[in-house]
PDB file of C-alpha atoms in Angstrom:
ATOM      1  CA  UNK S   1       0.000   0.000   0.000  1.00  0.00           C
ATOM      2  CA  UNK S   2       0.972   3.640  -0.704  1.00  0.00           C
ATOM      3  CA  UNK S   3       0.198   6.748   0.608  1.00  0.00           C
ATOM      4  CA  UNK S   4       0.413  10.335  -0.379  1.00  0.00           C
ATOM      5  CA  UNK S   5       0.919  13.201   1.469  1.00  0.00           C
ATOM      6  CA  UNK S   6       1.427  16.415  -0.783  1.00  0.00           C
ATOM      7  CA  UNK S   7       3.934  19.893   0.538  1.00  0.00           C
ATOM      8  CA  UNK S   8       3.629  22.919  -1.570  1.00  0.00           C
ATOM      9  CA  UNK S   9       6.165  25.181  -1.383  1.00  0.00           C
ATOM     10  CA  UNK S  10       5.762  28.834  -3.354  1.00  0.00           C
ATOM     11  CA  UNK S  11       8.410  31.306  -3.028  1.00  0.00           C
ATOM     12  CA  UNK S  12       6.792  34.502  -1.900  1.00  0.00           C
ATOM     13  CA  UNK S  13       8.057  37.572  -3.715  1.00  0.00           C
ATOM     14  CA  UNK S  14       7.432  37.004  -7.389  1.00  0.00           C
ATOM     15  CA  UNK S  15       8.186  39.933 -10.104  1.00  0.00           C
ATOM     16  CA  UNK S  16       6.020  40.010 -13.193  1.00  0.00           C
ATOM     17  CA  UNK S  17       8.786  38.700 -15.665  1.00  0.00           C
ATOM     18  CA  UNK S  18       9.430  35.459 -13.142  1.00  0.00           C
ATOM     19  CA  UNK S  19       4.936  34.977 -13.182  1.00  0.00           C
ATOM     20  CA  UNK S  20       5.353  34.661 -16.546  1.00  0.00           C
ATOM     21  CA  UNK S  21       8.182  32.588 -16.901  1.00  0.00           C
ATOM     22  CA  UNK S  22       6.914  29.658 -14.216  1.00  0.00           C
ATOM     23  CA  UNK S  23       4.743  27.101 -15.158  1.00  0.00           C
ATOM     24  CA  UNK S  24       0.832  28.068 -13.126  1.00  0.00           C
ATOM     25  CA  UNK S  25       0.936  26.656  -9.570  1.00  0.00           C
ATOM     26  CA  UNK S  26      -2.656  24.723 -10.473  1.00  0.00           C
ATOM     27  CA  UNK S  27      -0.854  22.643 -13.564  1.00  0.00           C
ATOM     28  CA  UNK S  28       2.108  21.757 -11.197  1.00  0.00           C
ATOM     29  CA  UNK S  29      -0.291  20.314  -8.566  1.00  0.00           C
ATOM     30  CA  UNK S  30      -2.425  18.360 -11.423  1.00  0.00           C
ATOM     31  CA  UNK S  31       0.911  17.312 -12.981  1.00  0.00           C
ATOM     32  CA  UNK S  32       2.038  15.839  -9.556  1.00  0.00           C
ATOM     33  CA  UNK S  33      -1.371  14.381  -8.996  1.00  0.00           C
ATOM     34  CA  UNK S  34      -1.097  12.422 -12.269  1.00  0.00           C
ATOM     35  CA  UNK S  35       2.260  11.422 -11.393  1.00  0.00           C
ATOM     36  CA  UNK S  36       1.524  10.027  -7.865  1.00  0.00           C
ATOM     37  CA  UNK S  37      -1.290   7.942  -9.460  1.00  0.00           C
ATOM     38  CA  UNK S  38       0.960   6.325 -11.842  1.00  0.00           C
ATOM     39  CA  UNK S  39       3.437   5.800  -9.413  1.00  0.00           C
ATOM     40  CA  UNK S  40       1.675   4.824  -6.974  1.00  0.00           C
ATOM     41  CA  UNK S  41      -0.281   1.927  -9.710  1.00  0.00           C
ATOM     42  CA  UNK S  42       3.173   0.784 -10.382  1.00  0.00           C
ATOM     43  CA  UNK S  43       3.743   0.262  -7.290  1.00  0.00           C
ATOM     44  CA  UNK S  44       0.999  -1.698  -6.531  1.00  0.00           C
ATOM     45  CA  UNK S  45       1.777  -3.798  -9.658  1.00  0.00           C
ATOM     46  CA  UNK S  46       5.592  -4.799  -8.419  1.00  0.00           C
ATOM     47  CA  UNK S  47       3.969  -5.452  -4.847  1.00  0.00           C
ATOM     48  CA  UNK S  48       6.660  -2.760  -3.255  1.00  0.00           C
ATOM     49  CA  UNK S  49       5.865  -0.399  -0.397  1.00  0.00           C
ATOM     50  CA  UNK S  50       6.156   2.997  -0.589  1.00  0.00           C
ATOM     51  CA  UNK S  51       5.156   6.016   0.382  1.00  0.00           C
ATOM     52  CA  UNK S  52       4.626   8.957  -2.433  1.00  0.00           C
ATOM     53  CA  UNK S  53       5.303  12.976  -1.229  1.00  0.00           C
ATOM     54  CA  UNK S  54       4.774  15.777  -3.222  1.00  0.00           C
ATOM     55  CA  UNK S  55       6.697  18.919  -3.202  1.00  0.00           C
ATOM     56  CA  UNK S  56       6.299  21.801  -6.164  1.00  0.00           C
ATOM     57  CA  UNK S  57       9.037  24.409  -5.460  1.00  0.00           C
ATOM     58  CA  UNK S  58      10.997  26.781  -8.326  1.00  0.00           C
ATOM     59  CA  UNK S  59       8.444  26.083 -10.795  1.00  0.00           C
ATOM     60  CA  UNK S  60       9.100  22.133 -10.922  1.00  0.00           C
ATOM     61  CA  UNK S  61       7.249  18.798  -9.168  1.00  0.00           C
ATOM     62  CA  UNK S  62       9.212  17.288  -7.149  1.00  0.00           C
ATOM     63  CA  UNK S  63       8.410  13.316  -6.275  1.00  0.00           C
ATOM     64  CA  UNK S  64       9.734  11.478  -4.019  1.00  0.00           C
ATOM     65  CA  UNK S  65       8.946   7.958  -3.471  1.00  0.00           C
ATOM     66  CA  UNK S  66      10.449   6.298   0.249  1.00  0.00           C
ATOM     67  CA  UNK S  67       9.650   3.312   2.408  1.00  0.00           C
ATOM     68  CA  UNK S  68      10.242   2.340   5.598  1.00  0.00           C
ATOM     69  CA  UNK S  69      13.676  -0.056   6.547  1.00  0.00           C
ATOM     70  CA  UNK S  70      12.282  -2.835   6.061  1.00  0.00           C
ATOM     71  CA  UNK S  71      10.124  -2.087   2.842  1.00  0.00           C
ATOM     72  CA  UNK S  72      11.954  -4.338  -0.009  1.00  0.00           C
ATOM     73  CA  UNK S  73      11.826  -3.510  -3.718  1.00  0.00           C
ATOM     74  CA  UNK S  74      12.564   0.488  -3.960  1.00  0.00           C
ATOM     75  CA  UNK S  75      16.387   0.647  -4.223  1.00  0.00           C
ATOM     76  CA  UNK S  76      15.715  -2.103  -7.649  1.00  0.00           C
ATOM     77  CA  UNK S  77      13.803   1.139  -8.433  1.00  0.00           C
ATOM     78  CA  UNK S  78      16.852   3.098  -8.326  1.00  0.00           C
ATOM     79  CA  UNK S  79      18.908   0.730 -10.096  1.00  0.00           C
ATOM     80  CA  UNK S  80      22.653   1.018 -11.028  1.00  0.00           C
ATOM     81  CA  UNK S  81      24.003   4.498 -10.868  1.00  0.00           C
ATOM     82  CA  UNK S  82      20.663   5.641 -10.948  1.00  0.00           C
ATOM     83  CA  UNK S  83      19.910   4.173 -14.443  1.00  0.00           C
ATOM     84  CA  UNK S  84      16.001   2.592 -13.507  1.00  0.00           C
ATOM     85  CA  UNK S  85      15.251   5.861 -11.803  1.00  0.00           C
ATOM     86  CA  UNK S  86      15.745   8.583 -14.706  1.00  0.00           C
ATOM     87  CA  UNK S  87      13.814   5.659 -16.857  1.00  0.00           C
ATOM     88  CA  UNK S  88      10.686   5.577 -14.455  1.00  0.00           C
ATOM     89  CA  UNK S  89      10.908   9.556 -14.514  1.00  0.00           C
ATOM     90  CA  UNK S  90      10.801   9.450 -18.207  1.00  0.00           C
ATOM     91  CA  UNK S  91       8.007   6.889 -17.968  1.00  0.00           C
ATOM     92  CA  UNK S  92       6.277   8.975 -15.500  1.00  0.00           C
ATOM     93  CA  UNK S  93       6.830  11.748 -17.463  1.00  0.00           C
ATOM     94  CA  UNK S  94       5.001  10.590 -20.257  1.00  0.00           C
ATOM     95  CA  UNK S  95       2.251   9.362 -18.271  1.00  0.00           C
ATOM     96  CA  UNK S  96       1.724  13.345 -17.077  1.00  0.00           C
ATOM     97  CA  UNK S  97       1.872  14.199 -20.862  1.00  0.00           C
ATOM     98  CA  UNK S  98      -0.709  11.615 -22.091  1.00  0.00           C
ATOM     99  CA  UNK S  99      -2.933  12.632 -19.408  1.00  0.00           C
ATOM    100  CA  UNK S 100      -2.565  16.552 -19.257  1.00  0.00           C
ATOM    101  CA  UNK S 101      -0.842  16.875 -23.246  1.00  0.00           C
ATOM    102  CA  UNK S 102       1.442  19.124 -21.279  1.00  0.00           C
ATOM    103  CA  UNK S 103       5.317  18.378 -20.748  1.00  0.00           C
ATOM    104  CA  UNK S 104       6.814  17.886 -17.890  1.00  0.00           C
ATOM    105  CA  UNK S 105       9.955  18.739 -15.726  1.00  0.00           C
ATOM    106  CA  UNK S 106       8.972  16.630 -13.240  1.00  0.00           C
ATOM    107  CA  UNK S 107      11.744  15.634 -11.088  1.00  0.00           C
ATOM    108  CA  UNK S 108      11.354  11.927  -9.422  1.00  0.00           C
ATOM    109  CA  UNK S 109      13.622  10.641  -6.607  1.00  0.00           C
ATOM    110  CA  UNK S 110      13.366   7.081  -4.558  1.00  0.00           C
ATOM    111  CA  UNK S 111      14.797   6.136  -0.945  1.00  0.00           C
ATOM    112  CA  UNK S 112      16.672   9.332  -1.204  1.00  0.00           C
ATOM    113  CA  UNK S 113      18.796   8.671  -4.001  1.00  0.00           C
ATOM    114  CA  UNK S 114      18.685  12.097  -5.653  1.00  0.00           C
ATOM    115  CA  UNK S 115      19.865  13.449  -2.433  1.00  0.00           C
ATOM    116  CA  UNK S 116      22.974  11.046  -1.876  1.00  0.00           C
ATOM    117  CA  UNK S 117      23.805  11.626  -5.903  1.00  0.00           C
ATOM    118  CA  UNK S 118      23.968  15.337  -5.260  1.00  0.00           C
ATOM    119  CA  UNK S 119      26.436  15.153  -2.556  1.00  0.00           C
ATOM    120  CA  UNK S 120      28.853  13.238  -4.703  1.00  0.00           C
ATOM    121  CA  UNK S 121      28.435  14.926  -8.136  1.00  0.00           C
ATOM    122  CA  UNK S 122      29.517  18.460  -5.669  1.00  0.00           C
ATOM    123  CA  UNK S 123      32.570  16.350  -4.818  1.00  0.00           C
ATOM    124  CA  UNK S 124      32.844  15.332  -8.581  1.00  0.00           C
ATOM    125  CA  UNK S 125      32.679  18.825  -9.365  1.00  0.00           C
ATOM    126  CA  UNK S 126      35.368  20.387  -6.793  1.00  0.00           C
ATOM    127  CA  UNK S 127      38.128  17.328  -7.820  1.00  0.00           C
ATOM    128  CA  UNK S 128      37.774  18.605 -11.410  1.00  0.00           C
ATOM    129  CA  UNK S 129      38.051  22.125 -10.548  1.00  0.00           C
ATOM    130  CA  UNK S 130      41.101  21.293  -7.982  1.00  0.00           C
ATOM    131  CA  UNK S 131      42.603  19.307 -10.808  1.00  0.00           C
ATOM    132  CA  UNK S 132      42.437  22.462 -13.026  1.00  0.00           C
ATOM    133  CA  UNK S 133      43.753  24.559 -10.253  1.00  0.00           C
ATOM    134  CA  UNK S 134      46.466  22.065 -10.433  1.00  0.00           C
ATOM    135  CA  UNK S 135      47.315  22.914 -14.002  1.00  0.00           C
ATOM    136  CA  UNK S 136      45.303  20.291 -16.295  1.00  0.00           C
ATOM    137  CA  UNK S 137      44.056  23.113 -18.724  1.00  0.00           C
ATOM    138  CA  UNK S 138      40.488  20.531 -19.095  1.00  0.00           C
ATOM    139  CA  UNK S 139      38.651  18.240 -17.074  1.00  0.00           C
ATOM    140  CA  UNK S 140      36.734  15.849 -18.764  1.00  0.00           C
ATOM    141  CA  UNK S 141      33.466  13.917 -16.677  1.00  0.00           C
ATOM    142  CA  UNK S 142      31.898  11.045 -17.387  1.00  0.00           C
ATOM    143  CA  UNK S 143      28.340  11.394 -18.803  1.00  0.00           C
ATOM    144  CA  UNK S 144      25.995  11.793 -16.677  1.00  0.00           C
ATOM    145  CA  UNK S 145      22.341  12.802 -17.221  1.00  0.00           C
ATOM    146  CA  UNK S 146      20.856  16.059 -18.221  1.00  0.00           C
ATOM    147  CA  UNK S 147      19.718  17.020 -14.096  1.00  0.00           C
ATOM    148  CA  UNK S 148      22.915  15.400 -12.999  1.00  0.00           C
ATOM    149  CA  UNK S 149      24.974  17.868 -15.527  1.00  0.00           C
ATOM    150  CA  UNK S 150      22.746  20.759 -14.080  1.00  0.00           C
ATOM    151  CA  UNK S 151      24.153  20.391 -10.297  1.00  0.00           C
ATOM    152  CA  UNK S 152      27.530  19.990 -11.250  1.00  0.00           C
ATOM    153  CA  UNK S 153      27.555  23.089 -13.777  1.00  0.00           C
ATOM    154  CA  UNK S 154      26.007  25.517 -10.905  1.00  0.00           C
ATOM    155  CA  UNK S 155      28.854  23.445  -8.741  1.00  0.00           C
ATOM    156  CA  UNK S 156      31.544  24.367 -11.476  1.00  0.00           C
ATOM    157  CA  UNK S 157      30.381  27.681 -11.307  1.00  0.00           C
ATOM    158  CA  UNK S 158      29.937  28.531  -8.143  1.00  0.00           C
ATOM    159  CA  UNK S 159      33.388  27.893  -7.475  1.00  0.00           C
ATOM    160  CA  UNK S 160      34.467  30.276  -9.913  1.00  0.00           C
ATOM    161  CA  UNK S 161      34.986  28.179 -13.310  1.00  0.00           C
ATOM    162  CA  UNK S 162      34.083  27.747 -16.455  1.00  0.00           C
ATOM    163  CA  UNK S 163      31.959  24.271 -17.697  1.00  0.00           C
ATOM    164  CA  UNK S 164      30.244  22.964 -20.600  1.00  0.00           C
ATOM    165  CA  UNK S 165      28.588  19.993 -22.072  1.00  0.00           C
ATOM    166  CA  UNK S 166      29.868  18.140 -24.770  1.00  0.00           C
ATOM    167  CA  UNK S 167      29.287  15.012 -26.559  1.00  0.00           C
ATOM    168  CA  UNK S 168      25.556  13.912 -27.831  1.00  0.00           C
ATOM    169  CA  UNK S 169      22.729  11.187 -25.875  1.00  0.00           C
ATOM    170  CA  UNK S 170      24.584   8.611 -23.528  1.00  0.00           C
ATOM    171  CA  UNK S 171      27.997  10.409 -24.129  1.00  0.00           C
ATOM    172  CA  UNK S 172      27.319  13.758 -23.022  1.00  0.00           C
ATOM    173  CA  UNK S 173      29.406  15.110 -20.588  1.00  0.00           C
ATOM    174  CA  UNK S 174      30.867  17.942 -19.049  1.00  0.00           C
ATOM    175  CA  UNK S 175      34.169  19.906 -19.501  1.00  0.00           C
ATOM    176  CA  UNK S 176      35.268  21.943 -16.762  1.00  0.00           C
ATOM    177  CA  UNK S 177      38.078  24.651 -17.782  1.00  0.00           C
ATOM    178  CA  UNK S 178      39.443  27.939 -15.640  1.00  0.00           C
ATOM    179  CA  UNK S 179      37.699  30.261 -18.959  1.00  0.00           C
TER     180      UNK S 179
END
């Protein structure tokens, strides 16, 4: 069995070019909604415990599936370096789109894993830039996924370097560089 339990999170102070910009608070909810059913179906299916939260914050939906200790089944959800997790984002993903016909950035993360991930790709990110520090004139990462490249290029950058993406589908990766 699942349950849901849904946190909504706006930032207060909007300006009128940001309004426009953000996706409408209602979609994000419905989006999430249609998300957490799915997910929460699939579940069911693979007989795994979970429990589904909601969280829309910076104009995204955030999901974020977690079980107890002794719940079984989630971190095969996760799969090797995250691989089963960006597919049942992509899956749930187009679920939101064939029910809404609107796209979505929807972000999914199980037992944590998104979490954990960050914390290493900012220490991925700070070796490379140490390593250019230490006169390699390029750093080049392994691929890693389009959210994954995100954290480390605001990582890159706030450290005061330069990075980039090269490299097209599975082999896109990031370059990091002092300009």
């Amino acid at each position: 069995m699942t349950s849901e339990s849904t946190a909504v999170n706006v930032p207060e102070d909007h300006d009128a070019e940001d309004a426009a910009s953000e996706t409408p608070l209602s979609r994000l909810e419905e989006e999430g909604d249609v998300a957490a059913d799915y997910l929460e179906e699939l579940l069911d299916i693979a007989d795994i415990d979970g429990d589904i939260d909601i969280e829309v914050r910076n104009g995204r939906t955030y999901l974020s599936v977690v079980g107890d200790d002794e719940a079984e089944g989630l971190d095969t959800l996760v799969g090797a370096d995250g691989e089963v997790l960006e597919a049942l984002q992509e899956l749930t993903r187009l679920s939101v789109l064939s029910a809404t016909g609107n796209r979505s950035r929807l972000v999914l993360d199980i037992n944590g894993y998104r979490g954990e991930r960050s914390v290493r790709l900012q220490e991925i990110a700070e070796k490379a830039v140490e390593r250019v520090k230490a006169g390699e004139s390029t750093v080049h990462l392994d691929p890693m996924s389009s959210y994954e490249r995100k954290i480390v290029h605001d990582a890159v950058a706030e450290l005061g370097f330069v990075s980039e993406s090269e490299g097209e589908g599975a082999a896109r990766h990031i370059v990091v560089s002092a300009d």
